[in-house]
CSV table of C-alpha atoms in Angstrom, one decimal:
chain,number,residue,atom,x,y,z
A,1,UNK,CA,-11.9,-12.7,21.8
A,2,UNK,CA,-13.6,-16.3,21.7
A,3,UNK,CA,-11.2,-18.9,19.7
A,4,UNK,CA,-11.5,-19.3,16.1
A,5,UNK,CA,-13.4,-22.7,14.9
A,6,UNK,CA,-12.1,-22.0,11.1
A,7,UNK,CA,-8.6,-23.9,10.0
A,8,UNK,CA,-5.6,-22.9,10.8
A,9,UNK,CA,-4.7,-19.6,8.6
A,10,UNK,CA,-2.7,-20.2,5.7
A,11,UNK,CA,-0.3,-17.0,5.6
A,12,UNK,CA,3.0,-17.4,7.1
A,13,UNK,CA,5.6,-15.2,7.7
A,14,UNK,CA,7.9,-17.4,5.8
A,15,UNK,CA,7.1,-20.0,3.3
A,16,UNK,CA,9.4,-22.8,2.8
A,17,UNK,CA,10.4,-25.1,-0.5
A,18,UNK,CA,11.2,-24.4,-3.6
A,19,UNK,CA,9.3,-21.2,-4.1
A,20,UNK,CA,10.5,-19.6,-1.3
A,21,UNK,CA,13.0,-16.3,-2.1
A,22,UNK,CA,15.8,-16.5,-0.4
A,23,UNK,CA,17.5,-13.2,1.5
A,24,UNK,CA,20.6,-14.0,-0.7
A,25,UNK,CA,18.3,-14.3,-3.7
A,26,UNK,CA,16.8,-11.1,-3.8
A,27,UNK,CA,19.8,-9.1,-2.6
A,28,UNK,CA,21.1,-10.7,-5.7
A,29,UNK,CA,18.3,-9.2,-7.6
A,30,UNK,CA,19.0,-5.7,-6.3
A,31,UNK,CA,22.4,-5.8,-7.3
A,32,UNK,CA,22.3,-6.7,-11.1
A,33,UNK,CA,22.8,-4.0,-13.6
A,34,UNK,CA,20.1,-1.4,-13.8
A,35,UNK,CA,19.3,-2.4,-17.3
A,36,UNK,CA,19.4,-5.8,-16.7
A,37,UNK,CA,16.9,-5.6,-14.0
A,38,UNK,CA,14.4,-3.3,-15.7
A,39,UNK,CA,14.6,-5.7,-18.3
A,40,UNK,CA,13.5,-8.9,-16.2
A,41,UNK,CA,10.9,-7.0,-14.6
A,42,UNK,CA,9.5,-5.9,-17.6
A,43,UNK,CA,9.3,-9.7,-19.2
A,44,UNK,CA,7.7,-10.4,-15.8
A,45,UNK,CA,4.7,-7.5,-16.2
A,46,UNK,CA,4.3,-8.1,-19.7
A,47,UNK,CA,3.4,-11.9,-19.0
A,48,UNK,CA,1.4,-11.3,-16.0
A,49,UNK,CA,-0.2,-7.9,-17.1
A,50,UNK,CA,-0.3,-8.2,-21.0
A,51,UNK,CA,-3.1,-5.3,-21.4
A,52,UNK,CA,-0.7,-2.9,-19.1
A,53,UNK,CA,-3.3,-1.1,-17.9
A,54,UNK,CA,-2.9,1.0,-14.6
A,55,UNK,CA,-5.2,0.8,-11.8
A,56,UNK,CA,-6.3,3.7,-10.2
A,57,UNK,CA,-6.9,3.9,-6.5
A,58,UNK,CA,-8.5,6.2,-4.6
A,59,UNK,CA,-7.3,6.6,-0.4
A,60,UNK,CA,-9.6,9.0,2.0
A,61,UNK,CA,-8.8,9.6,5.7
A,62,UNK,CA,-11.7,8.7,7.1
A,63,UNK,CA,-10.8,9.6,10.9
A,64,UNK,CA,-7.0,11.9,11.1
A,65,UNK,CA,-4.9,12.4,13.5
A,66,UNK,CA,-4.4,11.3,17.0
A,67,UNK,CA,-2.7,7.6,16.6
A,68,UNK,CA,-0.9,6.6,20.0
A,69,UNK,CA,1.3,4.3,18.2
A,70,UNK,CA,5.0,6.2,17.5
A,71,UNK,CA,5.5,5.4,14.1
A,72,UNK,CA,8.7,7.7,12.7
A,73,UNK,CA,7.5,8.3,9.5
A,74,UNK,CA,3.8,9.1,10.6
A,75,UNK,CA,3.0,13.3,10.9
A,76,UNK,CA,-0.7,11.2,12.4
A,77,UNK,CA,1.4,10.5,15.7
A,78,UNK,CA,-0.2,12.2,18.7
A,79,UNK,CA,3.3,12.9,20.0
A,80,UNK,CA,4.4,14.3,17.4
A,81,UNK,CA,4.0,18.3,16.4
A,82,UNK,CA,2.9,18.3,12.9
A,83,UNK,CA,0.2,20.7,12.4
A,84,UNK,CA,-2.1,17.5,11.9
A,85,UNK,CA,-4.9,17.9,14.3
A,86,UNK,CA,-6.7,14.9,15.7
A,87,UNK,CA,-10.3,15.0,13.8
A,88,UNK,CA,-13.1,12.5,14.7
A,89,UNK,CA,-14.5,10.2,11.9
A,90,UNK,CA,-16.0,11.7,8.8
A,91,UNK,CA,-19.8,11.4,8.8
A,92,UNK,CA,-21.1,8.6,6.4
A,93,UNK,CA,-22.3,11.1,3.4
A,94,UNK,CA,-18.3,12.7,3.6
A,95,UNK,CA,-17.2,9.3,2.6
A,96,UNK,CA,-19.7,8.5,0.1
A,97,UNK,CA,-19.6,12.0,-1.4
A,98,UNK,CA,-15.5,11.2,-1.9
A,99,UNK,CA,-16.4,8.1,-3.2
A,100,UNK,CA,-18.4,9.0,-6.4
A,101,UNK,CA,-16.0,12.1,-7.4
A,102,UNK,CA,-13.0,9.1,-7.3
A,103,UNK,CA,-15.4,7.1,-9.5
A,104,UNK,CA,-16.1,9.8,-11.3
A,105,UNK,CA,-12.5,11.1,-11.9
A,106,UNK,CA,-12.1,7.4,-12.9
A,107,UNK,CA,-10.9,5.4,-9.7
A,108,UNK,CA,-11.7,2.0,-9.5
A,109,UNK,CA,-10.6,0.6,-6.0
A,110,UNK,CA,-11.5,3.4,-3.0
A,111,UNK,CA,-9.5,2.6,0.3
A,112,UNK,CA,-10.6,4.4,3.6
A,113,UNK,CA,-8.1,5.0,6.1
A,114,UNK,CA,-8.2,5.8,9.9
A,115,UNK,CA,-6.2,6.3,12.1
A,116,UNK,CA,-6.1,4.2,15.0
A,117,UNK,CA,-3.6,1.9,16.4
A,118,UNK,CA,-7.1,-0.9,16.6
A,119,UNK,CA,-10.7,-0.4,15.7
A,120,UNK,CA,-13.5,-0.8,18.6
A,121,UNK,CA,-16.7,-2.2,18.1
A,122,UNK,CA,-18.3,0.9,17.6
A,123,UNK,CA,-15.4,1.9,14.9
A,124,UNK,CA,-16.2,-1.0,13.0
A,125,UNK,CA,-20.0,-0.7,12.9
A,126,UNK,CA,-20.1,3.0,11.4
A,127,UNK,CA,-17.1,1.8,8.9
A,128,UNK,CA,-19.2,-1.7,8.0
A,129,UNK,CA,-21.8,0.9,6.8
A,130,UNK,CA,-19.4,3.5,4.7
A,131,UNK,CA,-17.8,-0.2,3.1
A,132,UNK,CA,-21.4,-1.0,2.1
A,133,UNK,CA,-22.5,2.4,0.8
A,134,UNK,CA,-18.9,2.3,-1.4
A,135,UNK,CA,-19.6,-0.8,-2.4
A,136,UNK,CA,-23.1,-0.2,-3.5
A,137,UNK,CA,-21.3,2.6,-6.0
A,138,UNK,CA,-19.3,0.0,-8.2
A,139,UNK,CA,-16.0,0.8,-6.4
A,140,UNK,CA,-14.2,-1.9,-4.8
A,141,UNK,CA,-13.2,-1.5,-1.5
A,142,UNK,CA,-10.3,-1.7,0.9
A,143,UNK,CA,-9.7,0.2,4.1
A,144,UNK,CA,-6.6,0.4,6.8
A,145,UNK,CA,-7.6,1.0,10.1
A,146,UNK,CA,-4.7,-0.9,12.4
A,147,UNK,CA,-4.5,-4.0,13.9
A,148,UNK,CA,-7.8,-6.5,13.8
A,149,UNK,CA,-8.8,-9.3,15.8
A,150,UNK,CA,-10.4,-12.3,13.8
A,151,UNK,CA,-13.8,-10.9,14.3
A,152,UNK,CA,-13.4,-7.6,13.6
A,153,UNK,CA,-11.7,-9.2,10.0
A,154,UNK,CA,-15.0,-11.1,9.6
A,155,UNK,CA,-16.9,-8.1,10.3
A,156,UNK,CA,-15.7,-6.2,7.4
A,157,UNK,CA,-15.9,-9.2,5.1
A,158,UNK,CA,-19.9,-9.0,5.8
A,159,UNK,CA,-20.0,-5.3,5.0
A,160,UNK,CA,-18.7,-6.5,1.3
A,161,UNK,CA,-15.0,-4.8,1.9
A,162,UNK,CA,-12.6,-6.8,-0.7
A,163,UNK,CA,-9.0,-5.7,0.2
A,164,UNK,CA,-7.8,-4.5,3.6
A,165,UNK,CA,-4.1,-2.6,3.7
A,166,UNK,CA,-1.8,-3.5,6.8
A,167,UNK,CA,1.9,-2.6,5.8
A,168,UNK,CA,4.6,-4.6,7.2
A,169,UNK,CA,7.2,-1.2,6.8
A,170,UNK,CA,10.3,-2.8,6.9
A,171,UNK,CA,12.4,-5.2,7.3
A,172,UNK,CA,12.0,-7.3,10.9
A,173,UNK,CA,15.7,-6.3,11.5
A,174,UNK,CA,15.1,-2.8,11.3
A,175,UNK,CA,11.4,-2.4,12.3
A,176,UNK,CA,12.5,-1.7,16.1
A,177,UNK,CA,14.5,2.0,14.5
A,178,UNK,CA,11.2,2.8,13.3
A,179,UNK,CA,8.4,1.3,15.5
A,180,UNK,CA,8.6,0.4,19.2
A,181,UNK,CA,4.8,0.3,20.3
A,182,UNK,CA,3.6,-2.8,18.3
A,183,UNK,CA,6.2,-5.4,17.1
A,184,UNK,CA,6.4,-7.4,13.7
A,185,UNK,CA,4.2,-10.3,14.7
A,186,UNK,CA,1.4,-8.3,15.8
A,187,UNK,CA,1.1,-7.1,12.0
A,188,UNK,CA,1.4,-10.4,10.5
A,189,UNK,CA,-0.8,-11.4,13.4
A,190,UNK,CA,-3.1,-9.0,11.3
A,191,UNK,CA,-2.7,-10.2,8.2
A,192,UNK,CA,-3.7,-13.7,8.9
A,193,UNK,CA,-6.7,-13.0,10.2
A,194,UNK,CA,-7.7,-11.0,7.7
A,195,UNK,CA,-6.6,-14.1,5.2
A,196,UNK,CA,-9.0,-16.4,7.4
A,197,UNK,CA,-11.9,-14.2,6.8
A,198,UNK,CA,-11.3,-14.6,3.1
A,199,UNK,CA,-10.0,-11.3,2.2
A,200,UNK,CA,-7.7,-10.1,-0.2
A,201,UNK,CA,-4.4,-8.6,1.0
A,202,UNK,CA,-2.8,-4.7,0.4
A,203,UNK,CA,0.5,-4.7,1.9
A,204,UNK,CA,3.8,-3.3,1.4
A,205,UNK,CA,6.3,-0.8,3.2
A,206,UNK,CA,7.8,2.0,3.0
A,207,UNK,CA,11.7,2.6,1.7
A,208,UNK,CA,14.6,5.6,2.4
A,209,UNK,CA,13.7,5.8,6.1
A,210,UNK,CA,17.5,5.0,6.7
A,211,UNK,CA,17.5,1.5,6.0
A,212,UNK,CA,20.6,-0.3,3.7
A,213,UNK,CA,19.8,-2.2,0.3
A,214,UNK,CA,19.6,-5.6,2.9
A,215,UNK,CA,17.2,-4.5,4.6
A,216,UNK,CA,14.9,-3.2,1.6
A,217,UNK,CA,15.3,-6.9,0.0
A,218,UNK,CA,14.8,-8.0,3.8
A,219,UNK,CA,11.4,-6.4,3.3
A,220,UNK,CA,10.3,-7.9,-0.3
A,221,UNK,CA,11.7,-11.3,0.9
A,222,UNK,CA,9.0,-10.9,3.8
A,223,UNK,CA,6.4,-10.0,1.7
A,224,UNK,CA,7.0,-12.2,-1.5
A,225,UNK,CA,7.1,-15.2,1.3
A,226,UNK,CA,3.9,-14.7,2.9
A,227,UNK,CA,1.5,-17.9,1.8
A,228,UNK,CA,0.2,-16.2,-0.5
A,229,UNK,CA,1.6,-13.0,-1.2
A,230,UNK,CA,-0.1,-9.6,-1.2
A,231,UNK,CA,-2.6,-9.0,-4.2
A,232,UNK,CA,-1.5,-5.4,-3.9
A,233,UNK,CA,2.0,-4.2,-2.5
A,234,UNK,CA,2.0,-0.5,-2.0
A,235,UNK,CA,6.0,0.8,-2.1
A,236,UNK,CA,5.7,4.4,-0.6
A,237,UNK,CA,9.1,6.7,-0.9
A,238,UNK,CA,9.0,8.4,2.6
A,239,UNK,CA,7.4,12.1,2.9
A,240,UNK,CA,9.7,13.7,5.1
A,241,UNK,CA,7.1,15.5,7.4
A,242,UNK,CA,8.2,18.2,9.4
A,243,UNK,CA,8.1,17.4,13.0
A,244,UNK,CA,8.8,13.7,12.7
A,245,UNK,CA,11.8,11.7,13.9
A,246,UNK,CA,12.7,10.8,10.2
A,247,UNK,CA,12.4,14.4,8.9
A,248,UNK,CA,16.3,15.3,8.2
A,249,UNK,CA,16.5,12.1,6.8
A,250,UNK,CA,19.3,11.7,4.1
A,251,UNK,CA,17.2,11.0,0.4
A,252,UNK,CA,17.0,7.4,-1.2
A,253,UNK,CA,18.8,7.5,-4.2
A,254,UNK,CA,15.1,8.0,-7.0
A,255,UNK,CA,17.0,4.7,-8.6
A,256,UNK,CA,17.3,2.6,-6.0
A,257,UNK,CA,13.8,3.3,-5.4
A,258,UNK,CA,13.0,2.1,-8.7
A,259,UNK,CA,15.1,-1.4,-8.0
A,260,UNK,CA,12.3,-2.1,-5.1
A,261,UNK,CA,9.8,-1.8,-7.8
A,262,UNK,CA,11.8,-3.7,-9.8
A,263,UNK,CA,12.5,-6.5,-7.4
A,264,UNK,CA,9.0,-6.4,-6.0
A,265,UNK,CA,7.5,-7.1,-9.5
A,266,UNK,CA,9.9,-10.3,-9.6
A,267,UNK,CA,8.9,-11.6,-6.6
A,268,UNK,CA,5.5,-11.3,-6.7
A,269,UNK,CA,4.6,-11.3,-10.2
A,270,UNK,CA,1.0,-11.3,-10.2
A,271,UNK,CA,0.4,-8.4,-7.7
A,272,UNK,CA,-0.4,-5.2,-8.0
A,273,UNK,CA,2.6,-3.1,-7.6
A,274,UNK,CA,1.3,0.4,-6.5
A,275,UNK,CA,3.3,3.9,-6.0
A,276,UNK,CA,2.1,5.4,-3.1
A,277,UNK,CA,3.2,8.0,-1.0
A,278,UNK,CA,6.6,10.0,-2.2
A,279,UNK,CA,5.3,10.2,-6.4
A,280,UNK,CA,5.0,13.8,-5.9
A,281,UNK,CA,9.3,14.2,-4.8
A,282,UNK,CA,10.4,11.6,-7.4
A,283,UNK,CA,8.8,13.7,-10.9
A,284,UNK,CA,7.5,12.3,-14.0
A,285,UNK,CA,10.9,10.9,-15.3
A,286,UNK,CA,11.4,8.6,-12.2
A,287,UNK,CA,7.5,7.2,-11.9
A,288,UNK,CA,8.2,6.8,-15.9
A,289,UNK,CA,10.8,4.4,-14.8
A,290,UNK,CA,9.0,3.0,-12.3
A,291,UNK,CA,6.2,1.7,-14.9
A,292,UNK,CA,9.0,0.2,-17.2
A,293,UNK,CA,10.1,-1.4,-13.9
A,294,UNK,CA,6.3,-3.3,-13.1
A,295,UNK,CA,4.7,-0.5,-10.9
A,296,UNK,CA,0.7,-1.0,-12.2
A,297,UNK,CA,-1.1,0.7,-9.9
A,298,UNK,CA,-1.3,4.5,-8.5
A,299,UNK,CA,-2.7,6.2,-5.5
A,300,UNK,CA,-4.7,8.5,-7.0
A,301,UNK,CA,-5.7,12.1,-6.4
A,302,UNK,CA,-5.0,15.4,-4.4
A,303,UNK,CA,-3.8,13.8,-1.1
A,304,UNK,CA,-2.8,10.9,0.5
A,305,UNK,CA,-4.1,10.6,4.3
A,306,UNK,CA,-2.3,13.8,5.3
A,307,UNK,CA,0.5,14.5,2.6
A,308,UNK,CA,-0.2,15.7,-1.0
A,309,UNK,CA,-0.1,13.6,-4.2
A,310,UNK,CA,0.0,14.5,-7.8
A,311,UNK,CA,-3.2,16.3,-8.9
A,312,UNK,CA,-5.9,14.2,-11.0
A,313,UNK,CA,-4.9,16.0,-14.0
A,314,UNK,CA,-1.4,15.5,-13.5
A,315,UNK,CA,-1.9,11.7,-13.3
A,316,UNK,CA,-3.7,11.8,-16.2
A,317,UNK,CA,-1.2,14.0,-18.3
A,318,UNK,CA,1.3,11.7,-17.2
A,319,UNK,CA,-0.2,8.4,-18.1
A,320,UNK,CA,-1.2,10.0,-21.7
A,321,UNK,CA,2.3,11.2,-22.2
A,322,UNK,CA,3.5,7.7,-21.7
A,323,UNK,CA,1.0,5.8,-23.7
A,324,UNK,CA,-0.2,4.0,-20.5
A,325,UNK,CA,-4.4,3.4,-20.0
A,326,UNK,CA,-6.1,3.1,-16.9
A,327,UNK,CA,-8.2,0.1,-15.8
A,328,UNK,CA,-11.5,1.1,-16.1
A,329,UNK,CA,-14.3,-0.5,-13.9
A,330,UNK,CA,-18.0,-1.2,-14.7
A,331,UNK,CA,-18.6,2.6,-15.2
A,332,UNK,CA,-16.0,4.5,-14.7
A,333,UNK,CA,-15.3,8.1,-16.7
A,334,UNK,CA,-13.0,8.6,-19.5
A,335,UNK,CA,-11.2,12.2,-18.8
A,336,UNK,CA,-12.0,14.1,-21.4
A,337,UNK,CA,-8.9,16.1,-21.8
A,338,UNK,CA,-6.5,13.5,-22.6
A,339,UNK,CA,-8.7,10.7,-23.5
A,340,UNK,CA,-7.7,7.8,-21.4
């Protein structure tokens, strides 16, 4: 990779001053009454996110199965025996097909998802021309596809992508119980280049994979303290996947869940807070809570990569039932059962 002539990236892994969240801090957070908390948060939304709207996102694996990284949570692992086969990468109409039903069931961001522990070049030429199709639709765009190198981050910025997802998990003291085939810094490694090539940042982590309350503020306090922090922090509740190391796994407590929403909405008050993977386990009363809490954004459709997410309908029902509207993009569809 030739040497970057553009200014040293911004991102960190921890900013310093007076902005800065300490551990103590947001452990602090975590532990105030349950009341109290929801209640902070919601002042928070309300003055970042007046309108309350939700966004809708829409995720498609683009290329399943395979990944030689050992990720415990991950049924995508090629060591792992999960009945997930490895597939090669969907052919360009596939993904633009996908892409106008998610517009048309009312999506507004579409994310494309691979899985691969790093693109090569020939990767990211055939997903440079899916990014442009999307984009041509009205949909923004974001994709995941592993680690990238500076170009490869550039690359995708030409194709018109606007977002690109790399998750830091977990907290760095317990990243090694989960992952041992790339270590923290390579992902924040990750993140600034994609920062340098002027992109907007999806990244979050993933809670009850056996971790203690520390270490799930450990996370936030990583991500709130990145220069700047995400736009969009996806919190996924972990799918317990038979065949995995973490299938077995004792439950997170659904309200403890809701706290990380909670404390991630403080942190970072102007993301987008998203449930991801895990809404279908937690039910409507528990996501309920988790809007009062900030969440403002949903992964949105029948699946998620490999796991299965509340149906369209469902979503919908759900959002109606609580008074909540989606965003709507440039020309997105109102559902015409339940009006939103």
């Amino acid at each position: 990779m030739t040497a970057s002539t553009q200014s040293p990236v911004a991102l960190k892994p921890v900013k310093t001053g007076p902005q800065a969240w300490s551990a103590d801090a947001v452990v602090h957070l975590f532990e105030l009454p349950f009341n109290d908390l929801l209640y902070r948060a919601l002042q928070v939304h309300r003055a970042y996110f007046p309108t309350g709207e939700v966004e809708l996102a829409a995720l498609l694996s683009i290329k399943t199965g395979g990944c030689p990284e050992d990720c415990a949570y991950c049924p995508q692992a090629a060591r792992y025996y999960t009945g997930v086969e490895a597939e090669k990468l969907l052919p360009l109409e596939d993904v633009i097909a996908a892409a106008k039903a998610a517009k048309q069931n009312g999506a507004t961001r579409f994310c494309m998802g691979a899985a691969w522990r790093e693109p090569k070049g020939r990767d990211i030429a055939k997903v440079q021309a899916m990014v442009s199709a999307v984009k041509s639709l009205g949909l923004e765009t974001c994709a995941t596809l592993g680690m990238l190198n500076e170009g490869q981050a550039q690359q995708l910025k030409d194709a018109g992508i606007d977002y690109y997802n790399h998750n830091l998990d977990t907290a760095p003291d317990f990243y090694g119980e989960i992952i041992t085939t790339r270590v923290y810094q390579d992902r924040l490694d990750t993140l600034g280049h994609v920062r340098r090539a002027g992109l907007k940042v999806c990244c979050g982590g993933i809670v009850g994979m056996g971790e203690s309350r520390v270490q799930r503020a450990g996370l936030i306090v990583q991500l709130a303290n990145l220069d700047p922090y995400p736009e969009s922090v996806p919190i996924n509740h972990l799918v317990q996947v038979p065949g995995t190391p973490l299938y077995g796994a004792e439950p997170l407590d659904p309200l403890e869940f809701v706290r990380t929403i909670a404390v991630a909405r403080i942190t970072m008050p102007g993301a987008r807070v998203r449930l991801s993977a895990g809404r279908r386990e937690l039910g409507e009363a528990v996501q309920a809570l988790c809007f009062l809490a900030g969440a403002n954004s949903i992964f949105y459709g029948d699946k998620l990569l490999t796991t299965c997410n509340p149906e369209v309908q469902a979503d919908r029902a759900l959002l109606a039932k609580l008074g909540l509207r989606p965003q709507l993009g440039d020309s997105a569809s109102n559902c015409c059962e339940c009006g939103a």
